[in-house]
Amino acid sequence: MKARVTVTLKDGVLDPQGQAIEKALQNLGFSGVGAVRQGRYFEVDLNGADPASAQSRVEEMCEKLLANTVIENYAVEIEN
Amino acid sequence: MKARVTVTLKDGVLDPQGQAIEKALQNLGFSGVGAVRQGRYFEVDLNGADPASAQSRVEEMCEKLLANTVIENYAVEIEN
């Protein structure tokens, strides 16, 4: 089973890296580009066959290691 | 309109950061964790109302800036 985790900055948290990418896209000639936000992405291979328990295990991994929950949100998607 | 972009390392490209996360999860007591791969995630706000043209514009952004296509794959998802 595979879990896909996306970790993003919470609204209101400054994202200078995203702003730099936004400026770079505009400098490359892309028009109509608004805000860009950068985050992180993880793919975690898991043993076991129960999607619900996998979901809760991966959420615990996010709380403990993968995300800084003071400033970041995370989303977990389980794929069989 | 918002585009969600995930950039991941191609199969066969070494991912030491993912391996470090895998070891850290095991050290934290998570069992049954297999390979972990790390990637990047972007949210790009776009003007315009045509999903097909947005998709092709964002794919061009990936080719030119967001991904290193020698070693990385990208996936684009458009959300209205």
mmCIF file of C-alpha atoms in Angstrom:
data_model
loop_
_atom_site.group_PDB
_atom_site.id
_atom_site.type_symbol
_atom_site.label_atom_id
_atom_site.label_comp_id
_atom_site.label_asym_id
_atom_site.label_seq_id
_atom_site.Cartn_x
_atom_site.Cartn_y
_atom_site.Cartn_z
ATOM 1 C CA MET A 1 0.000 0.000 0.000
ATOM 2 C CA LYS A 2 1.264 3.482 -0.772
ATOM 3 C CA ALA A 3 0.557 6.743 1.051
ATOM 4 C CA ARG A 4 0.884 10.103 -0.651
ATOM 5 C CA VAL A 5 1.466 12.980 1.750
ATOM 6 C CA THR A 6 1.463 16.662 0.852
ATOM 7 C CA VAL A 7 2.674 19.175 3.408
ATOM 8 C CA THR A 8 1.831 22.832 2.792
ATOM 9 C CA LEU A 9 2.345 26.060 4.698
ATOM 10 C CA LYS A 10 -0.708 27.291 6.575
ATOM 11 C CA ASP A 11 -2.497 30.372 5.285
ATOM 12 C CA GLY A 12 -0.826 33.495 6.600
ATOM 13 C CA VAL A 13 2.619 31.929 6.887
ATOM 14 C CA LEU A 14 5.073 33.782 4.641
ATOM 15 C CA ASP A 15 6.462 31.732 1.757
ATOM 16 C CA PRO A 16 9.501 33.574 0.329
ATOM 17 C CA GLN A 17 10.467 30.566 -1.803
ATOM 18 C CA GLY A 18 7.019 30.573 -3.410
ATOM 19 C CA GLN A 19 7.304 34.310 -4.044
ATOM 20 C CA ALA A 20 10.686 33.798 -5.706
ATOM 21 C CA ILE A 21 9.192 31.143 -7.994
ATOM 22 C CA GLU A 22 6.290 33.481 -8.838
ATOM 23 C CA LYS A 23 8.734 36.237 -9.852
ATOM 24 C CA ALA A 24 10.850 33.773 -11.826
ATOM 25 C CA LEU A 25 7.788 32.558 -13.762
ATOM 26 C CA GLN A 26 6.837 36.159 -14.580
ATOM 27 C CA ASN A 27 10.409 36.881 -15.687
ATOM 28 C CA LEU A 28 10.247 33.832 -17.963
ATOM 29 C CA GLY A 29 7.242 35.443 -19.697
ATOM 30 C CA PHE A 30 4.377 33.485 -18.140
ATOM 31 C CA SER A 31 1.458 35.894 -17.777
ATOM 32 C CA GLY A 32 -1.570 35.518 -15.533
ATOM 33 C CA VAL A 33 0.382 33.809 -12.775
ATOM 34 C CA GLY A 34 -0.863 34.641 -9.286
ATOM 35 C CA ALA A 35 0.434 33.456 -5.961
ATOM 36 C CA VAL A 36 2.708 30.394 -5.901
ATOM 37 C CA ARG A 37 3.043 28.353 -2.704
ATOM 38 C CA GLN A 38 5.656 25.679 -2.252
ATOM 39 C CA GLY A 39 5.277 22.563 -0.157
ATOM 40 C CA ARG A 40 6.735 19.112 0.271
ATOM 41 C CA TYR A 41 5.564 15.754 -0.999
ATOM 42 C CA PHE A 42 6.261 12.249 0.299
ATOM 43 C CA GLU A 43 5.455 8.771 -0.948
ATOM 44 C CA VAL A 44 5.571 6.171 1.812
ATOM 45 C CA ASP A 45 5.347 2.437 1.098
ATOM 46 C CA LEU A 46 3.503 0.584 3.850
ATOM 47 C CA ASN A 47 2.912 -3.023 4.789
ATOM 48 C CA GLY A 48 -0.591 -4.087 5.795
ATOM 49 C CA ALA A 49 -3.904 -4.161 3.986
ATOM 50 C CA ASP A 50 -6.227 -1.946 6.021
ATOM 51 C CA PRO A 51 -6.547 1.555 4.500
ATOM 52 C CA ALA A 52 -8.092 3.043 7.666
ATOM 53 C CA SER A 53 -5.251 1.926 9.922
ATOM 54 C CA ALA A 54 -2.713 3.014 7.285
ATOM 55 C CA GLN A 55 -4.329 6.452 7.217
ATOM 56 C CA SER A 56 -4.072 6.856 10.972
ATOM 57 C CA ARG A 57 -0.475 5.577 11.047
ATOM 58 C CA VAL A 58 0.588 8.029 8.366
ATOM 59 C CA GLU A 59 -1.203 10.890 10.145
ATOM 60 C CA GLU A 60 0.806 10.027 13.253
ATOM 61 C CA MET A 61 4.009 10.091 11.132
ATOM 62 C CA CYS A 62 3.028 13.566 9.944
ATOM 63 C CA GLU A 63 2.433 14.790 13.504
ATOM 64 C CA LYS A 64 5.745 13.358 14.717
ATOM 65 C CA LEU A 65 8.141 13.844 11.824
ATOM 66 C CA LEU A 66 6.944 14.828 8.387
ATOM 67 C CA ALA A 67 5.204 18.130 9.129
ATOM 68 C CA ASN A 68 5.747 21.022 11.507
ATOM 69 C CA THR A 69 2.138 21.397 12.590
ATOM 70 C CA VAL A 70 2.734 24.860 14.064
ATOM 71 C CA ILE A 71 3.092 26.334 10.574
ATOM 72 C CA GLU A 72 2.150 23.500 8.201
ATOM 73 C CA ASN A 73 -0.902 21.525 7.176
ATOM 74 C CA TYR A 74 -0.731 18.005 5.834
ATOM 75 C CA ALA A 75 -2.978 15.861 3.668
ATOM 76 C CA VAL A 76 -2.761 12.062 3.459
ATOM 77 C CA GLU A 77 -4.069 9.971 0.602
ATOM 78 C CA ILE A 78 -3.926 6.168 0.727
ATOM 79 C CA GLU A 79 -3.623 4.233 -2.504
ATOM 80 C CA ASN A 80 -4.089 0.468 -2.605
ATOM 81 C CA MET B 1 -8.058 28.552 -11.161
ATOM 82 C CA LYS B 2 -5.467 26.621 -9.182
ATOM 83 C CA ALA B 3 -2.861 24.135 -10.396
ATOM 84 C CA ARG B 4 -1.356 21.528 -8.107
ATOM 85 C CA VAL B 5 2.023 20.264 -9.242
ATOM 86 C CA THR B 6 3.924 17.353 -7.734
ATOM 87 C CA VAL B 7 7.538 16.808 -8.750
ATOM 88 C CA THR B 8 9.073 13.440 -7.915
ATOM 89 C CA LEU B 9 12.406 11.783 -8.597
ATOM 90 C CA LYS B 10 12.385 9.288 -11.464
ATOM 91 C CA ASP B 11 12.685 5.605 -10.632
ATOM 92 C CA GLY B 12 16.312 4.640 -10.256
ATOM 93 C CA VAL B 13 17.456 8.066 -9.090
ATOM 94 C CA LEU B 14 18.932 7.827 -5.601
ATOM 95 C CA ASP B 15 16.951 9.638 -2.897
ATOM 96 C CA PRO B 16 19.174 9.935 0.214
ATOM 97 C CA GLN B 17 16.712 12.327 1.864
ATOM 98 C CA GLY B 18 13.913 9.785 1.485
ATOM 99 C CA GLN B 19 16.184 7.072 2.908
ATOM 100 C CA ALA B 20 16.966 9.285 5.906
ATOM 101 C CA ILE B 21 13.236 9.809 6.529
ATOM 102 C CA GLU B 22 12.640 6.049 6.247
ATOM 103 C CA LYS B 23 15.326 5.394 8.892
ATOM 104 C CA ALA B 24 13.958 8.151 11.130
ATOM 105 C CA LEU B 25 10.440 6.682 10.965
ATOM 106 C CA GLN B 26 11.796 3.250 11.907
ATOM 107 C CA ASN B 27 13.760 4.784 14.794
ATOM 108 C CA LEU B 28 10.564 6.453 15.996
ATOM 109 C CA GLY B 29 9.008 2.995 16.248
ATOM 110 C CA PHE B 30 6.866 2.906 13.114
ATOM 111 C CA SER B 31 6.911 -0.656 11.835
ATOM 112 C CA GLY B 32 6.055 -1.872 8.355
ATOM 113 C CA VAL B 33 7.465 1.204 6.666
ATOM 114 C CA GLY B 34 9.015 0.499 3.294
ATOM 115 C CA ALA B 35 10.689 2.897 0.906
ATOM 116 C CA VAL B 36 10.069 6.629 1.355
ATOM 117 C CA ARG B 37 10.558 9.013 -1.568
ATOM 118 C CA GLN B 38 10.575 12.755 -1.176
ATOM 119 C CA GLY B 39 9.406 15.236 -3.764
ATOM 120 C CA ARG B 40 8.230 18.824 -4.097
ATOM 121 C CA TYR B 41 4.761 20.279 -4.305
ATOM 122 C CA PHE B 42 3.572 23.579 -5.764
ATOM 123 C CA GLU B 43 0.252 25.370 -5.829
ATOM 124 C CA VAL B 44 0.035 27.934 -8.634
ATOM 125 C CA ASP B 45 -2.853 30.401 -8.896
ATOM 126 C CA LEU B 46 -3.718 31.135 -12.522
ATOM 127 C CA ASN B 47 -5.919 33.620 -14.337
ATOM 128 C CA GLY B 48 -8.117 32.383 -17.157
ATOM 129 C CA ALA B 49 -10.974 29.938 -17.339
ATOM 130 C CA ASP B 50 -9.880 27.231 -19.759
ATOM 131 C CA PRO B 51 -8.578 24.130 -17.923
ATOM 132 C CA ALA B 52 -6.946 22.678 -21.053
ATOM 133 C CA SER B 53 -4.880 25.790 -21.745
ATOM 134 C CA ALA B 54 -4.030 26.093 -18.027
ATOM 135 C CA GLN B 55 -2.795 22.492 -18.084
ATOM 136 C CA SER B 56 -0.499 23.125 -21.038
ATOM 137 C CA ARG B 57 0.807 26.404 -19.552
ATOM 138 C CA VAL B 58 1.652 24.712 -16.257
ATOM 139 C CA GLU B 59 3.338 21.812 -18.061
ATOM 140 C CA GLU B 60 5.502 24.389 -19.837
ATOM 141 C CA MET B 61 6.331 25.958 -16.433
ATOM 142 C CA CYS B 62 7.412 22.514 -15.221
ATOM 143 C CA GLU B 63 9.636 21.964 -18.253
ATOM 144 C CA LYS B 64 11.252 25.390 -17.911
ATOM 145 C CA LEU B 65 11.488 25.977 -14.172
ATOM 146 C CA LEU B 66 9.699 23.766 -11.683
ATOM 147 C CA ALA B 67 11.197 20.370 -12.499
ATOM 148 C CA ASN B 68 14.564 19.076 -13.622
ATOM 149 C CA THR B 69 13.280 16.703 -16.290
ATOM 150 C CA VAL B 70 16.576 14.835 -16.504
ATOM 151 C CA ILE B 71 15.976 13.267 -13.101
ATOM 152 C CA GLU B 72 12.416 14.271 -12.157
ATOM 153 C CA ASN B 73 8.866 13.540 -13.240
ATOM 154 C CA TYR B 74 6.013 15.977 -12.756
ATOM 155 C CA ALA B 75 2.247 15.673 -12.503
ATOM 156 C CA VAL B 76 -0.165 18.579 -12.993
ATOM 157 C CA GLU B 77 -3.710 18.689 -11.682
ATOM 158 C CA ILE B 78 -6.000 21.621 -12.481
ATOM 159 C CA GLU B 79 -8.714 22.578 -10.012
ATOM 160 C CA ASN B 80 -11.429 25.061 -10.947
#
